[in-house]
Amino acid sequence: MEFELKAVLKCSSSLSGAASPSEITEFVTYCNADLLKRGAPPGCGAEIAGWNVAEDKIELKIVSDRFVRAHDALLRLKKELGKLLGKHRIGIRGVEIEDYKIALDWEAEEGLKIRKLPFVREIKQEEGRLELLLDVDESMLDKRIPDRLIRLLEDKRDAVRWKGKSEHWELLFESEQRQFHFDKDPTEEMLKRGWLQHAAGRGQYVYGPQITKIFRAFEKILLDELCTPLGYKEMIFPKFVAWDVWKKSGHAKGIYPEAYYVCTPKTRDPEYWEDVMDYFKVTNEVPVDMIMGKIENVGGMCYAQCPPFWVFLQGKIMPDEILPIMVFDRSGTSHRYESGGLHGIERLDEFHRVEILWMGTKQQAIEHSKVLQEKYRHIFNDILDIAWREAWVTPWFMAQEGKAGLAEIKEAGTIDYEAVLPYSGKWLEFQNVSVNGDKYPKGFSVKLQSGEDLWSGCSGVGLERWAAVFLAQKGLDAENWPEKFRSVVGELPEVFRFL
Amino acid sequence: MEFELKAVLKCSSSLSGAASPSEITEFVTYCNADLLKRGAPPGCGAEIAGWNVAEDKIELKIVSDRFVRAHDALLRLKKELGKLLGKHRIGIRGVEIEDYKIALDWEAEEGLKIRKLPFVREIKQEEGRLELLLDVDESMLDKRIPDRLIRLLEDKRDAVRWKGKSEHWELLFESEQRQFHFDKDPTEEMLKRGWLQHAAGRGQYVYGPQITKIFRAFEKILLDELCTPLGYKEMIFPKFVAWDVWKKSGHAKGIYPEAYYVCTPKTRDPEYWEDVMDYFKVTNEVPVDMIMGKIENVGGMCYAQCPPFWVFLQGKIMPDEILPIMVFDRSGTSHRYESGGLHGIERLDEFHRVEILWMGTKQQAIEHSKVLQEKYRHIFNDILDIAWREAWVTPWFMAQEGKAGLAEIKEAGTIDYEAVLPYSGKWLEFQNVSVNGDKYPKGFSVKLQSGEDLWSGCSGVGLERWAAVFLAQKGLDAENWPEKFRSVVGELPEVFRFL
């Protein structure tokens, strides 16, 4: 890594009268011998390779290796120089970055082209070397933009290397074979029977009384067999997610292609909106382009369900003795911009999920995950009577940031629950159980009194996914459903009839 | 009303050889004597005030009154002329509108300034007269843009006249006085006790286990005392609302200043989003301006809760004997961009509501509304034991389109339920019951086999509003709550504790 930075320090008055040339020369010597070498191995660090004083300006050229990066050297130097000039009652008024070139050792990687980078004016890629010409000002150096750029490049290289590997998948458990009573796509069959209708939006349904009752039966089983006996308490998590939440949860790194974005009006003054209303009234069309100019993006619709919960605990310290804590939320919809084309209820843009969340010490969090797994096995084997399996996979909290592989912390990770759909022969992931390590408590600054790390886990129960699996294997006729499930769901209501 | 239209009809070849000048003259005479007068009172209608044939073009000037508006005259004339020219194997290739001026009698109205209108190049307002110079093409005449513009102006005048009057409000019923046990703002008290925390978004909370249990108790009372005995069945209504729904429900007329807008990615190709991800990774800031260029507005978040239900019935015909139909939805959040400043849970951007919806013949819909009102009185008097009143108000379905006053159909309308908040002395609307006439069935083309009009009604039960009222009057300590409510809510859970 090589850094070459040209900067001009602008001072509050001319330097010719005040600071003598020898004083500046002395300062440069001191920098090159000591100040810009500190913390670096012998022979390494940054160096002032050229300098010039003209009126109230000091022009500098700093070169460096990776040990004291040139922008760090500049900030270090500026501070010391400020002290020196202060004695002459001269202040440093501003820093202009004329040029900043960073060169990295860079082997071309299959499938990776670096065409554009934020705050980079020019990118040159030659054999074994990548050269960036930055477009930055002092405040960007303060924010460590150059370091983050280098980190970004390394991430991009890692991502391409991961891409070669497939997502991690390792079988943990497989249930016995079960009797299937159906070989059709349950969504199509439900559409035929009027149990649901496609809604006006993409990947979205209006659910009629019958399938809603089945969803509520799943929810009751989950509550009676798992949440209540394990001491879970219900909470209500927000369903609009502000960017600040996704910044802390890590979703802001990679959620973009799949998010449902939420925008609010720039003002709620009706006059500001009059032209939009007029346009609609005159054309009967909604002028979405006009609207785009009058709204601003503030976040998105619920995607992963648990991140906005953490605001409840943000910045708080909890006594260890209240652990473990178990809460759940079932207060609204989740939304993902899924790939196009027709899917049934097994892949939706709008879906319904009960989110289960627990936290405790590392040991408690891992232990509790095992208790949950037991409960789920009981539900799937003894009540829903489905054919299913468990697999150890790339953690969802990594996948949603665009990472593959396994968690850095080995005990953290995600178990996917999959079931076969007889009509297609494909396996569908229908829920997960995930130990998320200290990721969320760290991201939202939640601490324990003891100083021990707080860990957490979560498990999302998608009602549509449970239904997709159960109905695909058992069909829509209640007489083929397991007795225990029938006693929970009861009679299916008949409300609508059409000609 | 005066209309003056200059148009040029472009033909497929020169008219000089084919149609003889006398033939065109004859056609103009026929138009002015007959064709453009049809349907108008004697002496009224449109008139060709000037015309000229040059090569393959026919230039026309049409003037008219309100009986046969000039643009209607042009379309009528074009059709007939097409037949005439067809005989000479000449077609009309296109119509260019050079100028279209509309003048209306217009008395200046206090508070109404017409500064800008869609498809209008220039607006002149003189004493008693408003002149519009339109910027339209033929397709806009086909879509009746000029007529809709005139209608819009009339609507604007009506709206200003309505503004003078206040919203309609008429007391129907007032409960006995009750004993109040609290004189503070319950939201502040709940914040102190850690029952809720402000979330990351505007007007949005994360609800802890205690208040969530209170919400669920309200829901259980509503289900046990009202929904179940009256035969309501649960459904799941969509929570993202596509524009198509709000076009049909009428909300697209006026929802804009208060909507939470939803946008989807222009594509879910990760490469398209790479620069946004890079920017975030380098700055730790979400580049919302970059995002705005990569998404498109497709609708909004749930606002009124029942409109997206109607897609379930859209275009369907139902047998009369299945009426009345009663369904409810409690599957997610509602969102409104409320006025700024701090409010408690009584005025939120994100809130939770059980939506109750019924339909039947006109008589059934009105009768059922009365049964509901009885049930609510019982709940508020005998279970919640609150001080409350009922008022007959401007129907919500009109208010949400920006209209004031009362419903056009007298039996349709909205009853607001209001309760006093002892800490402020103000009355808060905490729910409503509304008969919506045939508005929704008409908007979504839902019909009855008998041909009779289908009517509907809805009632929104806001859980936060119930809580705001109940806790403001009764306080947060269970020992002051009515016995019946205490037996439903049970013990409040204690889960979190902070240092």
PDB file of N, CA and C in Angstrom, chain B residues 171-176 178 222 225-226 369-386 388-391 415-417 430-431 433 466:
ATOM      1  N   LEU B 171     -74.484  16.195  18.777  1.00  0.00           N
ATOM      2  CA  LEU B 171     -74.470  15.234  19.893  1.00  0.00           C
ATOM      3  C   LEU B 171     -75.645  14.272  19.784  1.00  0.00           C
ATOM      4  N   LEU B 172     -75.360  12.962  19.896  1.00  0.00           N
ATOM      5  CA  LEU B 172     -76.417  11.960  19.845  1.00  0.00           C
ATOM      6  C   LEU B 172     -76.690  11.365  21.222  1.00  0.00           C
ATOM      7  N   PHE B 173     -75.621  11.240  22.000  1.00  0.00           N
ATOM      8  CA  PHE B 173     -75.766  10.536  23.280  1.00  0.00           C
ATOM      9  C   PHE B 173     -74.595  10.929  24.171  1.00  0.00           C
ATOM     10  N   GLU B 174     -74.849  11.043  25.451  1.00  0.00           N
ATOM     11  CA  GLU B 174     -73.744  11.280  26.374  1.00  0.00           C
ATOM     12  C   GLU B 174     -73.930  10.393  27.603  1.00  0.00           C
ATOM     13  N   SER B 175     -72.841   9.726  28.000  1.00  0.00           N
ATOM     14  CA  SER B 175     -72.923   8.803  29.139  1.00  0.00           C
ATOM     15  C   SER B 175     -73.036   9.577  30.441  1.00  0.00           C
ATOM     16  N   GLU B 176     -73.314   8.850  31.526  1.00  0.00           N
ATOM     17  CA  GLU B 176     -73.272   9.458  32.860  1.00  0.00           C
ATOM     18  C   GLU B 176     -71.839   9.902  33.170  1.00  0.00           C
ATOM     19  N   ARG B 178     -68.496   9.734  35.297  1.00  0.00           N
ATOM     20  CA  ARG B 178     -67.830   8.593  35.952  1.00  0.00           C
ATOM     21  C   ARG B 178     -66.796   9.138  36.924  1.00  0.00           C
ATOM     22  N   LEU B 222     -63.562  -6.878  22.648  1.00  0.00           N
ATOM     23  CA  LEU B 222     -64.226  -6.594  21.371  1.00  0.00           C
ATOM     24  C   LEU B 222     -64.678  -7.885  20.702  1.00  0.00           C
ATOM     25  N   GLU B 225     -67.452  -9.745  23.143  1.00  0.00           N
ATOM     26  CA  GLU B 225     -68.713  -9.043  23.381  1.00  0.00           C
ATOM     27  C   GLU B 225     -69.396  -8.611  22.091  1.00  0.00           C
ATOM     28  N   LEU B 226     -68.632  -8.502  21.017  1.00  0.00           N
ATOM     29  CA  LEU B 226     -69.199  -7.929  19.797  1.00  0.00           C
ATOM     30  C   LEU B 226     -69.004  -8.850  18.590  1.00  0.00           C
ATOM     31  N   SER B 369     -75.717  -1.394  11.839  1.00  0.00           N
ATOM     32  CA  SER B 369     -75.011  -0.290  12.495  1.00  0.00           C
ATOM     33  C   SER B 369     -75.623  -0.022  13.872  1.00  0.00           C
ATOM     34  N   LYS B 370     -76.941  -0.135  13.969  1.00  0.00           N
ATOM     35  CA  LYS B 370     -77.613   0.104  15.266  1.00  0.00           C
ATOM     36  C   LYS B 370     -77.271  -0.972  16.278  1.00  0.00           C
ATOM     37  N   VAL B 371     -77.189  -2.227  15.798  1.00  0.00           N
ATOM     38  CA  VAL B 371     -76.815  -3.333  16.690  1.00  0.00           C
ATOM     39  C   VAL B 371     -75.396  -3.107  17.239  1.00  0.00           C
ATOM     40  N   LEU B 372     -74.511  -2.681  16.337  1.00  0.00           N
ATOM     41  CA  LEU B 372     -73.135  -2.386  16.761  1.00  0.00           C
ATOM     42  C   LEU B 372     -73.113  -1.300  17.823  1.00  0.00           C
ATOM     43  N   GLN B 373     -73.871  -0.242  17.584  1.00  0.00           N
ATOM     44  CA  GLN B 373     -73.909   0.877  18.538  1.00  0.00           C
ATOM     45  C   GLN B 373     -74.331   0.397  19.914  1.00  0.00           C
ATOM     46  N   GLU B 374     -75.328  -0.518  19.961  1.00  0.00           N
ATOM     47  CA  GLU B 374     -75.762  -1.113  21.238  1.00  0.00           C
ATOM     48  C   GLU B 374     -74.600  -1.811  21.939  1.00  0.00           C
ATOM     49  N   LYS B 375     -73.888  -2.619  21.153  1.00  0.00           N
ATOM     50  CA  LYS B 375     -72.779  -3.397  21.728  1.00  0.00           C
ATOM     51  C   LYS B 375     -71.691  -2.475  22.285  1.00  0.00           C
ATOM     52  N   TYR B 376     -71.402  -1.430  21.517  1.00  0.00           N
ATOM     53  CA  TYR B 376     -70.362  -0.503  21.987  1.00  0.00           C
ATOM     54  C   TYR B 376     -70.797   0.173  23.292  1.00  0.00           C
ATOM     55  N   ARG B 377     -72.056   0.604  23.354  1.00  0.00           N
ATOM     56  CA  ARG B 377     -72.552   1.240  24.586  1.00  0.00           C
ATOM     57  C   ARG B 377     -72.338   0.316  25.774  1.00  0.00           C
ATOM     58  N   HIS B 378     -72.655  -0.951  25.560  1.00  0.00           N
ATOM     59  CA  HIS B 378     -72.471  -1.943  26.624  1.00  0.00           C
ATOM     60  C   HIS B 378     -71.000  -2.019  27.043  1.00  0.00           C
ATOM     61  N   ILE B 379     -70.100  -2.093  26.060  1.00  0.00           N
ATOM     62  CA  ILE B 379     -68.668  -2.205  26.389  1.00  0.00           C
ATOM     63  C   ILE B 379     -68.186  -0.969  27.155  1.00  0.00           C
ATOM     64  N   PHE B 380     -68.548   0.217  26.663  1.00  0.00           N
ATOM     65  CA  PHE B 380     -68.026   1.441  27.290  1.00  0.00           C
ATOM     66  C   PHE B 380     -68.659   1.698  28.656  1.00  0.00           C
ATOM     67  N   ASN B 381     -69.951   1.375  28.781  1.00  0.00           N
ATOM     68  CA  ASN B 381     -70.637   1.609  30.059  1.00  0.00           C
ATOM     69  C   ASN B 381     -70.329   0.532  31.089  1.00  0.00           C
ATOM     70  N   ASP B 382     -70.440  -0.736  30.670  1.00  0.00           N
ATOM     71  CA  ASP B 382     -70.469  -1.824  31.655  1.00  0.00           C
ATOM     72  C   ASP B 382     -69.113  -2.488  31.867  1.00  0.00           C
ATOM     73  N   ILE B 383     -68.211  -2.384  30.886  1.00  0.00           N
ATOM     74  CA  ILE B 383     -66.918  -3.065  31.058  1.00  0.00           C
ATOM     75  C   ILE B 383     -65.799  -2.049  31.289  1.00  0.00           C
ATOM     76  N   LEU B 384     -65.709  -1.039  30.411  1.00  0.00           N
ATOM     77  CA  LEU B 384     -64.640  -0.054  30.600  1.00  0.00           C
ATOM     78  C   LEU B 384     -65.057   1.052  31.577  1.00  0.00           C
ATOM     79  N   ASP B 385     -66.359   1.257  31.719  1.00  0.00           N
ATOM     80  CA  ASP B 385     -66.859   2.196  32.733  1.00  0.00           C
ATOM     81  C   ASP B 385     -66.296   3.603  32.521  1.00  0.00           C
ATOM     82  N   ILE B 386     -66.318   4.072  31.267  1.00  0.00           N
ATOM     83  CA  ILE B 386     -65.740   5.391  30.979  1.00  0.00           C
ATOM     84  C   ILE B 386     -66.833   6.434  30.716  1.00  0.00           C
ATOM     85  N   TRP B 388     -68.155   9.038  28.147  1.00  0.00           N
ATOM     86  CA  TRP B 388     -68.017   9.130  26.699  1.00  0.00           C
ATOM     87  C   TRP B 388     -69.284   9.699  26.088  1.00  0.00           C
ATOM     88  N   ARG B 389     -69.235  10.026  24.794  1.00  0.00           N
ATOM     89  CA  ARG B 389     -70.413  10.528  24.078  1.00  0.00           C
ATOM     90  C   ARG B 389     -70.339  10.122  22.608  1.00  0.00           C
ATOM     91  N   GLU B 390     -71.498  10.204  21.946  1.00  0.00           N
ATOM     92  CA  GLU B 390     -71.590   9.895  20.509  1.00  0.00           C
ATOM     93  C   GLU B 390     -71.988  11.161  19.766  1.00  0.00           C
ATOM     94  N   ALA B 391     -71.376  11.376  18.599  1.00  0.00           N
ATOM     95  CA  ALA B 391     -71.775  12.533  17.786  1.00  0.00           C
ATOM     96  C   ALA B 391     -71.911  12.127  16.318  1.00  0.00           C
ATOM     97  N   ILE B 415     -70.711   8.058  12.938  1.00  0.00           N
ATOM     98  CA  ILE B 415     -70.835   8.415  14.350  1.00  0.00           C
ATOM     99  C   ILE B 415     -69.444   8.341  14.961  1.00  0.00           C
ATOM    100  N   ASP B 416     -69.018   9.443  15.558  1.00  0.00           N
ATOM    101  CA  ASP B 416     -67.754   9.437  16.289  1.00  0.00           C
ATOM    102  C   ASP B 416     -68.025   9.163  17.761  1.00  0.00           C
ATOM    103  N   TYR B 417     -67.132   8.404  18.371  1.00  0.00           N
ATOM    104  CA  TYR B 417     -67.190   8.172  19.808  1.00  0.00           C
ATOM    105  C   TYR B 417     -66.088   9.004  20.439  1.00  0.00           C
ATOM    106  N   PHE B 430     -62.262   8.466  19.847  1.00  0.00           N
ATOM    107  CA  PHE B 430     -61.512   7.221  20.042  1.00  0.00           C
ATOM    108  C   PHE B 430     -62.014   6.067  19.183  1.00  0.00           C
ATOM    109  N   GLN B 431     -63.102   6.254  18.465  1.00  0.00           N
ATOM    110  CA  GLN B 431     -63.496   5.265  17.460  1.00  0.00           C
ATOM    111  C   GLN B 431     -64.694   5.787  16.691  1.00  0.00           C
ATOM    112  N   VAL B 433     -68.325   4.585  14.032  1.00  0.00           N
ATOM    113  CA  VAL B 433     -69.179   3.604  13.345  1.00  0.00           C
ATOM    114  C   VAL B 433     -69.728   4.346  12.136  1.00  0.00           C
ATOM    115  N   TRP B 466     -58.295   3.619  22.507  1.00  0.00           N
ATOM    116  CA  TRP B 466     -58.994   3.044  23.663  1.00  0.00           C
ATOM    117  C   TRP B 466     -58.106   3.181  24.904  1.00  0.00           C
TER     118      TRP B 466
END
